[in-house]
Tab-separated table of N, CA, C and O in Angstrom:
chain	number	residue	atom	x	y	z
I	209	UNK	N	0.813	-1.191	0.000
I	209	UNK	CA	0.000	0.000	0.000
I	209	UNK	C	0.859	1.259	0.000
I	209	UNK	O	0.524	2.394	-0.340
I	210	UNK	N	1.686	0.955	0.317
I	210	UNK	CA	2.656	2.265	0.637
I	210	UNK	C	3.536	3.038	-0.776
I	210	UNK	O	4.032	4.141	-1.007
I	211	UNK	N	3.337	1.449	-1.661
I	211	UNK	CA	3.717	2.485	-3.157
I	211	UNK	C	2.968	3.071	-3.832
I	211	UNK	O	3.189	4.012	-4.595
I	212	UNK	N	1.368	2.183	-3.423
I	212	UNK	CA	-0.193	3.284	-3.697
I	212	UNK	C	0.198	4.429	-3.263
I	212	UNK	O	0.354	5.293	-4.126
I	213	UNK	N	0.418	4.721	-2.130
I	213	UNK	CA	0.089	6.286	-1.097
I	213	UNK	C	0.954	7.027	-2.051
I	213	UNK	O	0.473	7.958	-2.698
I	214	UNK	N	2.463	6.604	-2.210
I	214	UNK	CA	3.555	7.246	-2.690
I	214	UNK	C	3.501	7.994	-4.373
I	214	UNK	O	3.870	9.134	-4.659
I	215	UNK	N	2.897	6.900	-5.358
I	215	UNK	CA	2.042	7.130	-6.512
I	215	UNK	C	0.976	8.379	-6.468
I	215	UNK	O	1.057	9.491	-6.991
I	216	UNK	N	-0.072	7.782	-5.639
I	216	UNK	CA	-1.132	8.843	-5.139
I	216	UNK	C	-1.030	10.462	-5.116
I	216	UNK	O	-1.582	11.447	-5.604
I	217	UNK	N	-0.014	10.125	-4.274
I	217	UNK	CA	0.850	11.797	-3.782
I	217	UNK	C	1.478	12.499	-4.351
I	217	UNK	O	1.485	13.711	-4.136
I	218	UNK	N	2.382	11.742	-5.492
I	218	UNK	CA	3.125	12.158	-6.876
I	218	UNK	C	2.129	12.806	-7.645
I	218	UNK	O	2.217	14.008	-7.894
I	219	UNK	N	1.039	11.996	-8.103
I	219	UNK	CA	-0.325	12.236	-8.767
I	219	UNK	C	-0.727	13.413	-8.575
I	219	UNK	O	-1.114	14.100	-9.521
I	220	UNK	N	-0.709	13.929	-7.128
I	220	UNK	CA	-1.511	14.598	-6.374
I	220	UNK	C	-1.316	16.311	-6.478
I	220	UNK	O	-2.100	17.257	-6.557
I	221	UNK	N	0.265	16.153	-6.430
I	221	UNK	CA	1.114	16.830	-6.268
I	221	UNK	C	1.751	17.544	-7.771
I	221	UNK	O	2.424	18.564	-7.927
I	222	UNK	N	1.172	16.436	-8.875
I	222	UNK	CA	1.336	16.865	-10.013
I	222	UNK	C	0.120	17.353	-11.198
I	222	UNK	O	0.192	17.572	-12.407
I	223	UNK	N	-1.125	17.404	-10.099
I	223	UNK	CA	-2.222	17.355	-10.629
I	223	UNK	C	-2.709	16.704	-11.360
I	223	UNK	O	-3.437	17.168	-12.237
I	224	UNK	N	-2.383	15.004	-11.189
I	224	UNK	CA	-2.598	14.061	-12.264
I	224	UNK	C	-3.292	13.440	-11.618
I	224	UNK	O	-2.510	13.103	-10.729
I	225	UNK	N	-4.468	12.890	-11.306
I	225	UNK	CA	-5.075	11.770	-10.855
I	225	UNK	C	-4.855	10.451	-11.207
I	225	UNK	O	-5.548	9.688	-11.881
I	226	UNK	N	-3.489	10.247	-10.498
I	226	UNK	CA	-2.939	9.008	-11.121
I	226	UNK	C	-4.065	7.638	-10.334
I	226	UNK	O	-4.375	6.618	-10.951
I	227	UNK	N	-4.517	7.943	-8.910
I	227	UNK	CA	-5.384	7.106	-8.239
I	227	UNK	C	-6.593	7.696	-7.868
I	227	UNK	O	-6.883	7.738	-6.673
I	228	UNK	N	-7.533	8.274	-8.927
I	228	UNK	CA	-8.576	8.832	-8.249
I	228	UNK	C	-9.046	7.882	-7.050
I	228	UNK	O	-8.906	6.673	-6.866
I	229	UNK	N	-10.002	9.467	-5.888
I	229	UNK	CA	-10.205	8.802	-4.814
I	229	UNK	C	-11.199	7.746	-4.646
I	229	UNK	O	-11.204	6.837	-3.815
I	230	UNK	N	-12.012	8.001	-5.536
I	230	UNK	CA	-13.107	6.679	-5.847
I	230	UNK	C	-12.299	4.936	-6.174
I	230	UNK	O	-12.683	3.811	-5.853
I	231	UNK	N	-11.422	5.275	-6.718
I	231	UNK	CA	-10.529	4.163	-6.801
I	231	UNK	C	-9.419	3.898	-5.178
I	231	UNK	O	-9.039	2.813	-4.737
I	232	UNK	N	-9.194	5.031	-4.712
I	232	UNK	CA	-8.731	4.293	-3.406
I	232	UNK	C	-9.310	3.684	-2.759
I	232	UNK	O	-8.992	2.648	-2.175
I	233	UNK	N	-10.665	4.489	-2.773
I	233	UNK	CA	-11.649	3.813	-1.349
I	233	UNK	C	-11.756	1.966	-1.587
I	233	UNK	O	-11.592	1.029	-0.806
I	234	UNK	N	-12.221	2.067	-3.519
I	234	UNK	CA	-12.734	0.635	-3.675
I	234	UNK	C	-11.203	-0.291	-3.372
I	234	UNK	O	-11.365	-1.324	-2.721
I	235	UNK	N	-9.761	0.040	-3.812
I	235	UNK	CA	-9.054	-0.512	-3.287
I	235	UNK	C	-8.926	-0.710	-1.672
I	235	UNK	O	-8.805	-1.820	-1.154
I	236	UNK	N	-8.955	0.132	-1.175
I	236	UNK	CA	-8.431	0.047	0.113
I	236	UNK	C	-9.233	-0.780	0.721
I	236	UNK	O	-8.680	-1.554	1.504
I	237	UNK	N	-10.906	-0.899	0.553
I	237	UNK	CA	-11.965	-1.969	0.909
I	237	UNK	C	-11.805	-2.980	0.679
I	237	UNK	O	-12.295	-3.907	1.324
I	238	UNK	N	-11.003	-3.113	-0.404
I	238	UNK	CA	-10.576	-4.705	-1.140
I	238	UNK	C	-9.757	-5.159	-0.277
I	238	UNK	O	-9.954	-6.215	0.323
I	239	UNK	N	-8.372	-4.151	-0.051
I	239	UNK	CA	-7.109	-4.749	0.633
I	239	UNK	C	-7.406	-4.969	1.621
I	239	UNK	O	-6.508	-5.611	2.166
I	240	UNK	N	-8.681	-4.713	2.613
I	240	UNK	CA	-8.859	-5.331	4.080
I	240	UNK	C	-9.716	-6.633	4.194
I	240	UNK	O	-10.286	-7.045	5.204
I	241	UNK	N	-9.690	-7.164	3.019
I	241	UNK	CA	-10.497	-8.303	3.173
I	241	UNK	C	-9.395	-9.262	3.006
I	241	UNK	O	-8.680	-9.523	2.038
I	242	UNK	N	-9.472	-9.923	4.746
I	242	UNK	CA	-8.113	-11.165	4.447
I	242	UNK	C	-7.716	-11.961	3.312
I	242	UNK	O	-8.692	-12.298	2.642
I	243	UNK	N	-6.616	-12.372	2.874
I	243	UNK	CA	-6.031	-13.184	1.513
I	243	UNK	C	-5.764	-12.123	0.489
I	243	UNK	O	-5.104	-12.359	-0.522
I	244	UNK	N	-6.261	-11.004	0.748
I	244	UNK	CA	-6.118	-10.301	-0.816
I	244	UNK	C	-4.415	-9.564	-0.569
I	244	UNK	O	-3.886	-9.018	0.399
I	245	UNK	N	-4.074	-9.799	-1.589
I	245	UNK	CA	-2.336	-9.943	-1.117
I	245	UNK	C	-1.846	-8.117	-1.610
I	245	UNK	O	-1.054	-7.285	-1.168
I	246	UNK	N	-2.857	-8.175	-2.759
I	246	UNK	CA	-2.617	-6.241	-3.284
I	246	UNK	C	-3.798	-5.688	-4.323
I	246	UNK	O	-4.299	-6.531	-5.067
I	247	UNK	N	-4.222	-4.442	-4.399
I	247	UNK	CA	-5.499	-3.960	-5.155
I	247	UNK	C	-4.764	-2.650	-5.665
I	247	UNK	O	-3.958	-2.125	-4.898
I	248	UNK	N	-4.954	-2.181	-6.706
I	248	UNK	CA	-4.447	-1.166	-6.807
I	248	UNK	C	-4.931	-0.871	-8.575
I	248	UNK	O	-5.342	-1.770	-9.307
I	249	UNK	N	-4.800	0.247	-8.900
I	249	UNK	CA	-5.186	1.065	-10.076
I	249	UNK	C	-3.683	0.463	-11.044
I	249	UNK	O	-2.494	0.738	-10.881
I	250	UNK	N	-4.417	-0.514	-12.140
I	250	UNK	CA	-3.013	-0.584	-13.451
I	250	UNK	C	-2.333	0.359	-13.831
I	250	UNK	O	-1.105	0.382	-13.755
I	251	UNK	N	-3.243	1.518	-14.421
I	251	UNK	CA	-2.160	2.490	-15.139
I	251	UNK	C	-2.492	3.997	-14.356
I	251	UNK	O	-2.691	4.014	-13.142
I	252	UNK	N	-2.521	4.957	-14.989
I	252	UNK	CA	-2.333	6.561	-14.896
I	252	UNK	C	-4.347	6.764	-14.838
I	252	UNK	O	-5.000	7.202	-15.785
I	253	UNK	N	-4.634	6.546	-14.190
I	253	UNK	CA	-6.108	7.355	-13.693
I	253	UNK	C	-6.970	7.081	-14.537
I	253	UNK	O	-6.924	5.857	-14.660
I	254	UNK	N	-8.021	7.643	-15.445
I	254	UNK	CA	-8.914	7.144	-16.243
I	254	UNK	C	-10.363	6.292	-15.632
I	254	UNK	O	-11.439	6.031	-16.170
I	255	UNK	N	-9.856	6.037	-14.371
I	255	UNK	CA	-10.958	5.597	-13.421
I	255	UNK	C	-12.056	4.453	-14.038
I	255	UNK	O	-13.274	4.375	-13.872
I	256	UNK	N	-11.046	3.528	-14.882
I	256	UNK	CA	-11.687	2.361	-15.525
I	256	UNK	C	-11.406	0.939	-15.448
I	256	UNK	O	-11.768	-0.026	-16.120
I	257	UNK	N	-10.518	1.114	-14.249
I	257	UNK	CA	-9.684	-0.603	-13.633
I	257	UNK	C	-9.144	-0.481	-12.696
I	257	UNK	O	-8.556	0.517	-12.279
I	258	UNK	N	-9.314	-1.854	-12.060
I	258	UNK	CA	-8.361	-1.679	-10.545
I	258	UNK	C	-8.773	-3.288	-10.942
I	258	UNK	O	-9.794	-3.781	-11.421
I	259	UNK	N	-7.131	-4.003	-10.390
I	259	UNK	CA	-6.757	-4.840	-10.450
I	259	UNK	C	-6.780	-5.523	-8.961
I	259	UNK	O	-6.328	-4.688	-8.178
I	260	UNK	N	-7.130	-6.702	-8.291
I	260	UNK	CA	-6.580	-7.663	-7.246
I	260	UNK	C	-6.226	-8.577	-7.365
I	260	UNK	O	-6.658	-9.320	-8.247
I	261	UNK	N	-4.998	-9.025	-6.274
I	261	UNK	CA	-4.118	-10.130	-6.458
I	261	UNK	C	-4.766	-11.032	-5.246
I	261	UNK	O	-4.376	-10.573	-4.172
I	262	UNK	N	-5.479	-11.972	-5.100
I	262	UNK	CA	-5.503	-12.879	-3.865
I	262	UNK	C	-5.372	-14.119	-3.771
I	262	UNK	O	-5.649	-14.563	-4.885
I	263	UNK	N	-5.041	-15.163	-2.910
I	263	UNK	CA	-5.128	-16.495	-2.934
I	263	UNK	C	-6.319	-17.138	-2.608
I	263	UNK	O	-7.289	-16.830	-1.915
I	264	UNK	N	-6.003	-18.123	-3.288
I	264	UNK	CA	-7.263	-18.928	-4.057
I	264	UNK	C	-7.327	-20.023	-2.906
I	264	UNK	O	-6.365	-20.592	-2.389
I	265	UNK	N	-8.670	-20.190	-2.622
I	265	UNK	CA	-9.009	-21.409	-1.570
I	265	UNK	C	-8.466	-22.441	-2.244
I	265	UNK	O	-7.830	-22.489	-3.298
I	266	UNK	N	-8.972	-23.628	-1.125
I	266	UNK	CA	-8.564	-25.281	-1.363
I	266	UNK	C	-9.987	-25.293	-1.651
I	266	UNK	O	-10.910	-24.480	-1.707
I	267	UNK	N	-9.766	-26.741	-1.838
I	267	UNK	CA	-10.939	-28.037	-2.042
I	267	UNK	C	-12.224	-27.232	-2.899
I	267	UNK	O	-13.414	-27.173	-2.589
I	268	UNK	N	-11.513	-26.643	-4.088
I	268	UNK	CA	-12.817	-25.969	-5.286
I	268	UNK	C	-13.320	-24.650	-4.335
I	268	UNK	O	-14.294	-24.147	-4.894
I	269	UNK	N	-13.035	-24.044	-3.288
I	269	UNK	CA	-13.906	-22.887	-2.328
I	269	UNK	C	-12.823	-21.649	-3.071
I	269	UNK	O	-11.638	-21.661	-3.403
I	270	UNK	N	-13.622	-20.905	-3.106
I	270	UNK	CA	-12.962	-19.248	-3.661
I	270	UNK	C	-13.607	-18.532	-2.524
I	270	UNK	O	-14.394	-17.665	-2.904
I	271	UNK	N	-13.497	-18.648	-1.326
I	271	UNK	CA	-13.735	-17.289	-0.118
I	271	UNK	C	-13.547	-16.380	-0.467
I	271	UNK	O	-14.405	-15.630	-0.930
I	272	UNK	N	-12.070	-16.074	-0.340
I	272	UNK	CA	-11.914	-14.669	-1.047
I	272	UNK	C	-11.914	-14.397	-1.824
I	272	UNK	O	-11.124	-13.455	-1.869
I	273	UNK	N	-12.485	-14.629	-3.075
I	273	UNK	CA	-12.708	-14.091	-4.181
I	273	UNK	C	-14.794	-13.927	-4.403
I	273	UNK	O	-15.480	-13.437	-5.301
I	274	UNK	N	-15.063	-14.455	-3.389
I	274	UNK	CA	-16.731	-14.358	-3.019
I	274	UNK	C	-16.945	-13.179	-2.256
I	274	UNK	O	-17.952	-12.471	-2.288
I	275	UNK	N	-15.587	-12.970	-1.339
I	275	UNK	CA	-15.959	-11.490	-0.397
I	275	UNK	C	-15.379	-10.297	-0.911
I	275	UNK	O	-15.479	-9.246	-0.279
I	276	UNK	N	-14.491	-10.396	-2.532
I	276	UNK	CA	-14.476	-9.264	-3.128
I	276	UNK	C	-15.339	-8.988	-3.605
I	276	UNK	O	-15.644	-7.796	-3.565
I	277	UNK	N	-16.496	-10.254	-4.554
I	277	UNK	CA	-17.584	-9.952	-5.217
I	277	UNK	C	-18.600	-9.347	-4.514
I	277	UNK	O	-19.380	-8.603	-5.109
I	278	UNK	N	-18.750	-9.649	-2.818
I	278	UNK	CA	-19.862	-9.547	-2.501
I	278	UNK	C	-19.366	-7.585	-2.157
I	278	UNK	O	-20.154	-6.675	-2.414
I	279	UNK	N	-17.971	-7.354	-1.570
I	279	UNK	CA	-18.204	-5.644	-1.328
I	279	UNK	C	-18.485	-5.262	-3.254
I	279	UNK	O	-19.345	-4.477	-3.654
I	280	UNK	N	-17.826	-5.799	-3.879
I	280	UNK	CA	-17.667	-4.921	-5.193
I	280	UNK	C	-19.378	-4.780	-5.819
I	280	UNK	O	-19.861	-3.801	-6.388
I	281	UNK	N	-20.130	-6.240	-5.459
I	281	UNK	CA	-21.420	-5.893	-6.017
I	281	UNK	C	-22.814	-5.223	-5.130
I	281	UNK	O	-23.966	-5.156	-5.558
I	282	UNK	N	-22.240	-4.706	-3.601
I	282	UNK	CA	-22.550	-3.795	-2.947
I	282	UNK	C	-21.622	-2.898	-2.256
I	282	UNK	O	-21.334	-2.862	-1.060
I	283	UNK	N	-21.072	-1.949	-3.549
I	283	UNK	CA	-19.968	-0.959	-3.478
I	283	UNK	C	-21.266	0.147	-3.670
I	283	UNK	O	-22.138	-0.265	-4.435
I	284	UNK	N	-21.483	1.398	-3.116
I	284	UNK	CA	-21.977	2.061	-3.896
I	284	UNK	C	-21.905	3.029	-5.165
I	284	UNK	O	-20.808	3.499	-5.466
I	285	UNK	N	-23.228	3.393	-6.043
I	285	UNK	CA	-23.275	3.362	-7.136
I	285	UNK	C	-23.064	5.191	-7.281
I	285	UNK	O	-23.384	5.819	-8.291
I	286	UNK	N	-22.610	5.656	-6.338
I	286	UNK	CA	-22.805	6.838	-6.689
I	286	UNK	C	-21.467	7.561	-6.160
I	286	UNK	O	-20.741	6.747	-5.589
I	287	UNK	N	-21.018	8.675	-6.189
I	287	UNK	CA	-19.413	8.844	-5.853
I	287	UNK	C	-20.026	10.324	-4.787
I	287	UNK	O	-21.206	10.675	-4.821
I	288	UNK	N	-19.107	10.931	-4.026
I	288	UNK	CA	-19.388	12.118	-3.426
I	288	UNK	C	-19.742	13.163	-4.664
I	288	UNK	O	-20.874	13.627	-4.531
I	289	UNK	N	-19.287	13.473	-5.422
I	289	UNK	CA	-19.226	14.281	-6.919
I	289	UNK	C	-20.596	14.140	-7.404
I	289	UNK	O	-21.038	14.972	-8.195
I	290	UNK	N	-21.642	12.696	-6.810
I	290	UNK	CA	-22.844	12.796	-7.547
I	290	UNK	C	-23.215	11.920	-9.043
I	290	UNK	O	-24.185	11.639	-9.748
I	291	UNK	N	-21.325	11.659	-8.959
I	291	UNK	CA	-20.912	10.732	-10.734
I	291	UNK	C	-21.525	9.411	-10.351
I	291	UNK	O	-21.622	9.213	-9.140
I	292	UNK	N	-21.847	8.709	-10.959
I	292	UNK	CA	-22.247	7.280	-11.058
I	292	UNK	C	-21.032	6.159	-11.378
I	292	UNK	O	-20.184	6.323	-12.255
I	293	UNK	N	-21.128	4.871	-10.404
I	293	UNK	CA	-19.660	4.255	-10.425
I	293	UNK	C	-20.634	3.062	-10.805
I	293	UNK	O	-21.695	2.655	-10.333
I	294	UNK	N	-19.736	2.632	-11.971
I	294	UNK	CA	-20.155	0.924	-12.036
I	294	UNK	C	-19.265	0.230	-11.926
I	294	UNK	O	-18.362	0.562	-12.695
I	295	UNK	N	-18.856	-1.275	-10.867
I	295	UNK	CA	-18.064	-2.084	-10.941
I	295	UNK	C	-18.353	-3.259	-11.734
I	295	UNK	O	-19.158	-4.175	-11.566
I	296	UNK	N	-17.633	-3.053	-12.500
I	296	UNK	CA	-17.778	-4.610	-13.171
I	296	UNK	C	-16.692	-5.625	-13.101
I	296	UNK	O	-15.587	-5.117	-13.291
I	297	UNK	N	-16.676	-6.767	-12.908
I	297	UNK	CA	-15.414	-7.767	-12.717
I	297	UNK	C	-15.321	-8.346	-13.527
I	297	UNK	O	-16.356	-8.815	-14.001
I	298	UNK	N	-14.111	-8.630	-14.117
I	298	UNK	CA	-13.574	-9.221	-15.092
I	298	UNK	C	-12.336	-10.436	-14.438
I	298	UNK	O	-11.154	-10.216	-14.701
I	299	UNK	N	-12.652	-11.498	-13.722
I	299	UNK	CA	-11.929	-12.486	-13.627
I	299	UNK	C	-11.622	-12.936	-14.411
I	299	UNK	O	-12.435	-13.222	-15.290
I	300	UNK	N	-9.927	-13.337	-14.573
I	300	UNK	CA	-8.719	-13.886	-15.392
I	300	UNK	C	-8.095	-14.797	-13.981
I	300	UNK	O	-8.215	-14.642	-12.766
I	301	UNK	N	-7.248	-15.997	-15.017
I	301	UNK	CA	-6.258	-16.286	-13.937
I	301	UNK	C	-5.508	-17.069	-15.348
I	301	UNK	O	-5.805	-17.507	-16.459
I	302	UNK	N	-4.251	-16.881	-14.362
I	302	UNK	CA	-3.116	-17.619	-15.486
I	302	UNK	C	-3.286	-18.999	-15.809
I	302	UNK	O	-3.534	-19.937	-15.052
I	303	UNK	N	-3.087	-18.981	-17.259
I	303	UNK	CA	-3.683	-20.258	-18.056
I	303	UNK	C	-2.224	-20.792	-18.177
I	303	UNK	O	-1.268	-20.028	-18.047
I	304	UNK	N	-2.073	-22.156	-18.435
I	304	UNK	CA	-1.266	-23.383	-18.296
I	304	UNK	C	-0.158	-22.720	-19.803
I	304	UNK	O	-0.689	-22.576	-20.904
I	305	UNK	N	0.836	-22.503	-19.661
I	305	UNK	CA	1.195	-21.732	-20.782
I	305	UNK	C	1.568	-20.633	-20.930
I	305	UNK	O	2.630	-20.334	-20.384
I	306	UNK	N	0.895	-19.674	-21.669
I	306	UNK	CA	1.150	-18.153	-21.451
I	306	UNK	C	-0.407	-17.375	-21.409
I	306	UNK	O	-1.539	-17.828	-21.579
I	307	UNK	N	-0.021	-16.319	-21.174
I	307	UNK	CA	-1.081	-15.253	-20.922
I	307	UNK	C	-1.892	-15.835	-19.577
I	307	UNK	O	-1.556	-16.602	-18.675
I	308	UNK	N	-3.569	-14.835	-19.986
I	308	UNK	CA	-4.464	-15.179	-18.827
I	308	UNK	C	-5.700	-15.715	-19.521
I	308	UNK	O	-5.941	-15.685	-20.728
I	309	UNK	N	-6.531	-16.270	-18.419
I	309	UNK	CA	-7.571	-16.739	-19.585
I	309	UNK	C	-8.799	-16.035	-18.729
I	309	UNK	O	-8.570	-15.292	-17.774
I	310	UNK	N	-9.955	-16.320	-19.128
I	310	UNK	CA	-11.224	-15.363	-18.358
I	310	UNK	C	-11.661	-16.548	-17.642
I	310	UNK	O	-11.245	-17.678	-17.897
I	311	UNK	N	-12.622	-16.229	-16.622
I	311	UNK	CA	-12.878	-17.375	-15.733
I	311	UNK	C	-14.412	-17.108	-15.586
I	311	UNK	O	-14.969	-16.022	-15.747
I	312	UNK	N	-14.830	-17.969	-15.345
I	312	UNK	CA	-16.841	-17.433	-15.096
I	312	UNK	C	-16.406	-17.209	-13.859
I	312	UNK	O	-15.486	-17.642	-13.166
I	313	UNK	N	-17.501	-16.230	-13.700
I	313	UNK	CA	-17.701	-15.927	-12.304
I	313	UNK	C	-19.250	-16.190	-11.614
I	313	UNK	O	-20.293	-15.940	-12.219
I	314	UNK	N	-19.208	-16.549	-10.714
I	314	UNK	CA	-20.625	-16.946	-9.997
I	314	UNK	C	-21.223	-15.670	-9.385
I	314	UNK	O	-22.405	-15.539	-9.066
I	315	UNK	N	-20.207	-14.702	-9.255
I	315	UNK	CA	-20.599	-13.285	-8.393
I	315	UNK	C	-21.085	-12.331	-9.663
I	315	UNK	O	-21.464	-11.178	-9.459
């Protein structure tokens, strides 16, 4: 989190919204849900992705990946600004080989 803050502040400081705050909050909600290892905004602001890294249950169970779905699909829909936020998830996980592949999601 601390290269978020550090990014953030650069951003901040350069008048770039490199992490808008609508994107911290939904990260920072993410990163307190045990297993999730990091959440954070891919590129330079645009306020159209945020990425999480977490570990994957045993015996077929995805916990944590059920208690990101469940804050992300009761995140609210509206920002302080009044703007309208939609989360949508796009689960990938690394396929046998190269790249990522898409995964259904039950959430």
């Amino acid at each position: 989190q601390k290269s978020r803050l550090l990014f953030k502040t650069m951003g901040d400081l350069a008048c770039v919204p490199v992490e808008p705050d609508s994107q911290t909050a939904l990260a920072n909600a993410t990163m307190d849900i045990p297993g999730v290892i990091a959440a954070g905004v891919p590129g330079a602001g645009g306020e159209d992705a945020l990425f999480v890294l977490y570990i994957k249950g045993t015996n077929g169970e995805d916990v944590v990946r059920d208690k990101i779905g469940h804050l992300w699909k009761n995140w609210p829909t509206m920002n302080d600004l009044g703007s309208s936020i939609l989360v949508c998830p796009l689960s990938v996980r690394s396929c046998s080989g190269w790249g990522l592949c898409e995964t259904d999601l039950a959430w």
